[in-house]
mmCIF file of C-alpha atoms in Angstrom:
data_model
loop_
_atom_site.group_PDB
_atom_site.id
_atom_site.type_symbol
_atom_site.label_atom_id
_atom_site.label_comp_id
_atom_site.label_asym_id
_atom_site.label_seq_id
_atom_site.Cartn_x
_atom_site.Cartn_y
_atom_site.Cartn_z
ATOM 1 C CA MET A 1 -221.426 -153.272 -114.180
ATOM 2 C CA LYS A 2 -219.376 -155.450 -116.886
ATOM 3 C CA LEU A 3 -217.158 -152.490 -116.896
ATOM 4 C CA LYS A 4 -216.920 -153.304 -112.851
ATOM 5 C CA ILE A 5 -216.482 -157.146 -112.983
ATOM 6 C CA ILE A 6 -213.927 -156.648 -116.367
ATOM 7 C CA PHE A 7 -211.464 -153.851 -113.534
ATOM 8 C CA ILE A 8 -211.760 -156.943 -111.074
ATOM 9 C CA THR A 9 -210.804 -159.490 -113.200
ATOM 10 C CA LEU A 10 -208.064 -157.211 -115.315
ATOM 11 C CA PHE A 11 -206.514 -156.561 -111.692
ATOM 12 C CA GLY A 12 -206.672 -159.848 -109.905
ATOM 13 C CA TRP A 13 -205.212 -161.354 -113.254
ATOM 14 C CA LEU A 14 -202.478 -158.613 -112.826
ATOM 15 C CA LEU A 15 -201.942 -159.319 -108.765
ATOM 16 C CA PHE A 16 -201.121 -163.038 -109.309
ATOM 17 C CA ALA A 17 -199.117 -162.804 -113.080
ATOM 18 C CA ILE A 18 -196.618 -160.197 -112.116
ATOM 19 C CA PRO A 19 -195.103 -161.496 -108.629
ATOM 20 C CA THR A 20 -194.962 -164.527 -110.444
ATOM 21 C CA SER A 21 -193.376 -163.774 -113.944
ATOM 22 C CA MET A 22 -190.478 -162.351 -111.307
ATOM 23 C CA LEU A 23 -190.749 -165.705 -108.998
ATOM 24 C CA ARG A 24 -190.020 -167.535 -112.692
ATOM 25 C CA GLU A 25 -186.985 -164.737 -113.453
ATOM 26 C CA ARG A 26 -185.364 -165.128 -109.882
ATOM 27 C CA ALA A 27 -185.465 -169.185 -110.863
ATOM 28 C CA ARG A 28 -183.800 -169.147 -114.267
ATOM 29 C CA GLU A 29 -181.348 -166.752 -112.240
ATOM 30 C CA SER A 30 -180.466 -169.377 -109.561
ATOM 31 C CA PHE A 31 -180.827 -171.766 -111.426
ATOM 32 C CA GLU A 32 -177.911 -170.030 -114.312
ATOM 33 C CA ARG A 33 -175.631 -168.892 -111.245
ATOM 34 C CA GLY A 34 -175.258 -173.266 -110.303
ATOM 35 C CA ASP A 35 -178.098 -171.200 -106.642
ATOM 36 C CA TYR A 36 -179.623 -175.364 -107.693
ATOM 37 C CA CYS A 37 -181.611 -175.163 -104.300
ATOM 38 C CA ALA A 38 -182.457 -171.693 -104.080
ATOM 39 C CA SER A 39 -183.900 -172.310 -108.194
ATOM 40 C CA LEU A 40 -185.779 -175.567 -106.478
ATOM 41 C CA LYS A 41 -187.225 -174.038 -104.249
ATOM 42 C CA THR A 42 -189.300 -171.974 -106.265
ATOM 43 C CA LEU A 43 -189.457 -173.906 -109.595
ATOM 44 C CA ARG A 44 -191.548 -176.427 -108.084
ATOM 45 C CA TRP A 45 -194.313 -173.963 -107.543
ATOM 46 C CA THR A 46 -193.668 -171.810 -111.247
ATOM 47 C CA SER A 47 -193.365 -175.210 -113.113
ATOM 48 C CA PHE A 48 -196.846 -175.342 -113.131
ATOM 49 C CA PHE A 49 -197.332 -172.227 -115.104
ATOM 50 C CA SER A 50 -194.202 -172.144 -118.058
ATOM 51 C CA SER A 51 -192.795 -175.406 -119.700
ATOM 52 C CA SER A 52 -189.338 -173.525 -119.481
ATOM 53 C CA ASP A 53 -189.730 -173.341 -115.532
ATOM 54 C CA LYS A 54 -190.996 -177.472 -115.467
ATOM 55 C CA TYR A 55 -188.097 -178.576 -117.846
ATOM 56 C CA LEU A 56 -185.399 -176.550 -115.320
ATOM 57 C CA LEU A 57 -187.094 -178.508 -113.052
ATOM 58 C CA ALA A 58 -187.212 -182.066 -114.406
ATOM 59 C CA THR A 59 -183.053 -181.423 -114.552
ATOM 60 C CA LEU A 60 -182.536 -181.020 -111.509
ATOM 61 C CA TYR A 61 -184.409 -184.253 -110.632
ATOM 62 C CA ALA A 62 -182.420 -186.039 -113.735
ATOM 63 C CA SER A 63 -179.109 -184.728 -112.894
ATOM 64 C CA GLY A 64 -179.072 -184.924 -108.866
ATOM 65 C CA PHE A 65 -179.016 -180.796 -107.942
ATOM 66 C CA CYS A 66 -180.227 -180.139 -104.663
ATOM 67 C CA VAL A 67 -182.020 -183.694 -104.431
ATOM 68 C CA THR A 68 -181.897 -187.217 -104.453
ATOM 69 C CA GLN A 69 -181.363 -188.528 -109.158
ATOM 70 C CA ASP A 70 -184.851 -188.984 -109.025
ATOM 71 C CA ILE A 71 -184.663 -190.013 -113.123
ATOM 72 C CA PRO A 72 -188.832 -191.810 -113.149
ATOM 73 C CA ARG A 73 -189.422 -188.275 -112.180
ATOM 74 C CA ALA A 74 -187.980 -186.474 -114.909
ATOM 75 C CA ARG A 75 -188.821 -189.057 -116.945
ATOM 76 C CA GLN A 76 -192.383 -187.456 -116.315
ATOM 77 C CA LEU A 77 -191.841 -184.419 -116.653
ATOM 78 C CA TYR A 78 -189.824 -183.936 -119.902
ATOM 79 C CA GLY A 79 -192.462 -186.875 -120.850
ATOM 80 C CA THR A 80 -194.922 -183.407 -120.991
ATOM 81 C CA ILE A 81 -192.615 -181.533 -121.988
ATOM 82 C CA HIS A 82 -191.806 -183.772 -124.955
ATOM 83 C CA ARG A 83 -195.743 -184.978 -125.807
ATOM 84 C CA SER A 84 -193.501 -188.395 -124.431
ATOM 85 C CA THR A 85 -192.223 -189.338 -127.103
ATOM 86 C CA PRO A 86 -189.721 -191.562 -126.066
ATOM 87 C CA GLU A 87 -186.911 -190.279 -128.256
ATOM 88 C CA MET A 88 -186.713 -187.129 -127.709
ATOM 89 C CA ILE A 89 -186.648 -187.662 -123.635
ATOM 90 C CA GLY A 90 -183.569 -190.583 -123.887
ATOM 91 C CA LYS A 91 -181.874 -187.361 -126.170
ATOM 92 C CA THR A 92 -183.078 -184.926 -122.717
ATOM 93 C CA PHE A 93 -181.535 -187.389 -120.838
ATOM 94 C CA PHE A 94 -178.149 -186.886 -122.805
ATOM 95 C CA TYR A 95 -177.709 -183.584 -122.924
ATOM 96 C CA ALA A 96 -178.786 -183.097 -119.220
ATOM 97 C CA ALA A 97 -175.766 -185.355 -118.005
ATOM 98 C CA ILE A 98 -173.623 -182.904 -120.558
ATOM 99 C CA GLY A 99 -175.197 -179.901 -118.995
ATOM 100 C CA ALA A 100 -173.905 -182.066 -115.365
ATOM 101 C CA SER A 101 -170.955 -182.458 -116.198
ATOM 102 C CA ASP A 102 -170.926 -179.211 -117.317
ATOM 103 C CA SER A 103 -171.794 -178.161 -113.879
ATOM 104 C CA ASP A 104 -169.890 -180.260 -112.118
ATOM 105 C CA GLU A 105 -166.495 -178.507 -114.039
ATOM 106 C CA ARG A 106 -167.332 -174.941 -113.562
ATOM 107 C CA ASN A 107 -168.510 -174.850 -109.724
ATOM 108 C CA GLY A 108 -165.237 -177.199 -109.283
ATOM 109 C CA GLN A 109 -167.409 -179.870 -108.330
ATOM 110 C CA SER A 110 -165.765 -184.241 -108.867
ATOM 111 C CA LYS A 111 -167.554 -185.375 -111.428
ATOM 112 C CA ARG A 112 -169.579 -187.670 -110.348
ATOM 113 C CA PRO A 113 -169.745 -190.783 -112.946
ATOM 114 C CA GLN A 114 -172.944 -192.604 -111.332
ATOM 115 C CA VAL A 115 -175.248 -189.731 -111.796
ATOM 116 C CA LEU A 116 -174.156 -189.159 -115.592
ATOM 117 C CA ARG A 117 -174.224 -193.281 -115.968
ATOM 118 C CA ALA A 118 -178.152 -193.101 -115.259
ATOM 119 C CA LEU A 119 -179.006 -190.225 -117.742
ATOM 120 C CA PHE A 120 -176.106 -191.828 -120.607
ATOM 121 C CA SER A 121 -178.973 -195.142 -119.580
ATOM 122 C CA GLU A 122 -182.236 -193.515 -119.262
ATOM 123 C CA ALA A 123 -180.862 -191.649 -122.726
ATOM 124 C CA ASN A 124 -180.259 -195.030 -124.447
ATOM 125 C CA SER A 125 -183.629 -197.117 -122.675
ATOM 126 C CA LEU A 126 -185.648 -194.419 -124.522
ATOM 127 C CA GLY A 127 -184.282 -194.858 -128.190
ATOM 128 C CA PHE A 128 -181.906 -192.380 -128.589
ATOM 129 C CA HIS A 129 -178.558 -192.979 -130.521
ATOM 130 C CA PRO A 130 -175.664 -190.422 -130.668
ATOM 131 C CA THR A 131 -174.525 -188.633 -134.120
ATOM 132 C CA ASP A 132 -171.046 -189.144 -134.971
ATOM 133 C CA LYS A 133 -170.927 -185.609 -133.636
ATOM 134 C CA GLU A 134 -172.243 -185.885 -130.313
ATOM 135 C CA LEU A 135 -170.165 -188.972 -129.646
ATOM 136 C CA ALA A 136 -167.037 -186.703 -130.850
ATOM 137 C CA GLU A 137 -168.732 -184.104 -128.491
ATOM 138 C CA LEU A 138 -168.412 -186.852 -125.625
ATOM 139 C CA ASP A 139 -164.914 -187.481 -126.078
ATOM 140 C CA GLN A 140 -163.936 -183.652 -126.373
ATOM 141 C CA ARG A 141 -165.171 -183.233 -122.445
ATOM 142 C CA ASN A 142 -163.877 -187.132 -121.365
ATOM 143 C CA LEU A 143 -167.626 -188.542 -121.217
ATOM 144 C CA LYS A 144 -167.499 -191.302 -123.775
ATOM 145 C CA ALA A 145 -165.828 -194.379 -121.197
ATOM 146 C CA ASP A 146 -168.643 -193.487 -119.425
ATOM 147 C CA PHE A 147 -171.853 -193.230 -121.770
ATOM 148 C CA LEU A 148 -169.577 -196.395 -123.258
ATOM 149 C CA ILE A 149 -169.342 -198.379 -119.824
ATOM 150 C CA SER A 150 -173.366 -196.825 -119.219
ATOM 151 C CA ILE A 151 -173.881 -198.915 -122.813
ATOM 152 C CA SER A 152 -172.499 -202.400 -121.495
ATOM 153 C CA GLN A 153 -174.064 -201.609 -118.334
ATOM 154 C CA LYS A 154 -177.543 -201.991 -119.583
ATOM 155 C CA ILE A 155 -176.160 -204.946 -122.922
ATOM 156 C CA ASN A 156 -174.933 -207.033 -119.401
ATOM 157 C CA LYS A 157 -178.841 -206.945 -117.718
#
């Protein structure tokens, strides 16, 4: 009897785990190819099972890929990954801005300064302050002006 229960449990788990892992892999591949809409559909479900999928979903919300930019939702998702450490969440927003810019460039889209400034502003409001090396990286990618504007807008408010 115990063997039968173990077998049924194992079989049920395999029926669930194999398709889920295939879906997660497909979502990651879509994300890497820049097919964000296909990735978004799957990540909404698989993010319940995986922190890495939750991270990708938060990045889609933060960057406004295939959805309207939703910083509060992204902050919530990043918070569950980084255990609500504000500075780490801020650093994640900072690098999400760099990633969004890189993706736009890679896909031949024009730069979206409002999206980038919102991400930089959120990073700053969460207490993240970039190092000199990170500022040099922004300068190299022509993003330093957007970063400085986002900070000055926050100060003027």
